[in-house]
Coordinates of C-alpha atoms and ligand atoms in Angstrom, one line a residue:
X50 CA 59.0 152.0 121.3
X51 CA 58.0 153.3 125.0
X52 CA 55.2 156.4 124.2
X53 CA 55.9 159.8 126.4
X54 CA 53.4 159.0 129.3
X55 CA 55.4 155.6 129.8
X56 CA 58.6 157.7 129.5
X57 CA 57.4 160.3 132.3
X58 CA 56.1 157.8 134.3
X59 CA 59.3 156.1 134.4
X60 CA 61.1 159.0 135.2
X61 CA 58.8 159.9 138.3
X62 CA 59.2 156.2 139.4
X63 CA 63.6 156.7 139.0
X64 CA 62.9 159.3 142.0
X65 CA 62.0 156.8 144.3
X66 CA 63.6 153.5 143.4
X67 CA 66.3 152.5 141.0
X68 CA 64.8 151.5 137.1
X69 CA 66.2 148.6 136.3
X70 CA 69.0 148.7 133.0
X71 CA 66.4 148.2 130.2
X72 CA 63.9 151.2 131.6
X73 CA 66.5 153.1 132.1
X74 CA 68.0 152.7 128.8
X75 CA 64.8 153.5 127.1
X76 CA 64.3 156.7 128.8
X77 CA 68.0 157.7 128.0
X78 CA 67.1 156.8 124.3
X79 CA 64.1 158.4 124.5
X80 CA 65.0 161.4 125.9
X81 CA 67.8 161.8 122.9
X82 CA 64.7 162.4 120.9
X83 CA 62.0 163.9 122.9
X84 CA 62.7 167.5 124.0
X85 CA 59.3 167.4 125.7
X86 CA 60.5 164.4 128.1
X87 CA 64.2 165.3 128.1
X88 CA 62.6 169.0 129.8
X89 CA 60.7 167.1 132.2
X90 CA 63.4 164.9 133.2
X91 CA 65.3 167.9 133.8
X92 CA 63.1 169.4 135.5
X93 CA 61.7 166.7 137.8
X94 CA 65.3 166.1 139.2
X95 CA 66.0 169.4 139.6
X96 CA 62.8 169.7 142.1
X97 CA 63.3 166.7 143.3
X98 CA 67.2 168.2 144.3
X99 CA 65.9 171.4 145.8
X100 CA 63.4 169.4 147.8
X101 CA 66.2 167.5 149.6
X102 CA 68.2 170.1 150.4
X103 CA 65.1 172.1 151.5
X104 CA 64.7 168.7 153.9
X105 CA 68.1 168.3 154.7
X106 CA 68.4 172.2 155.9
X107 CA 65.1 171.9 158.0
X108 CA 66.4 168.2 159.6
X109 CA 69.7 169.9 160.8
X110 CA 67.6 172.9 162.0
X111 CA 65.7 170.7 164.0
X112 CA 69.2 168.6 165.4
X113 CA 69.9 171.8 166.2
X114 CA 67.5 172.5 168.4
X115 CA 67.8 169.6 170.2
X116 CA 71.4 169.8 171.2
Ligands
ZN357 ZN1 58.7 162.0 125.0

């Protein structure tokens, strides 16, 4: 059984690249039981969300400018 810190670390590495089908199926099972890493997961996507859109918004200010 994965511990928390492998848990979180796998959910910061799901940002950035895909997990492959047996780390992401212990995070799901893990996070079934852990409110502490199913808070983080939520928490780390939603930043991870706003920071796109805050990316996204400043990349078609700046196509803006250019046209
Ligand atoms: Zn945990």
């Amino acid at each position: 059984m994965r511990n928390c810190r492998d848990i979180s670390a796998l959910v910061s590495q799901g940002l950035d690249k895909k997990l492959s089908l047996p780390e992401r199926f212990s995070v799901w099972l893990h996070v079934l039981m852990c409110t502490r890493c199913r808070n983080f997961k939520t928490q780390t996507q939603f930043i991870r969300k706003a920071a796109r859109r805050y990316t996204d918004e400043l990349q078609s200010r700046l196509d803006n400018k250019s046209n």
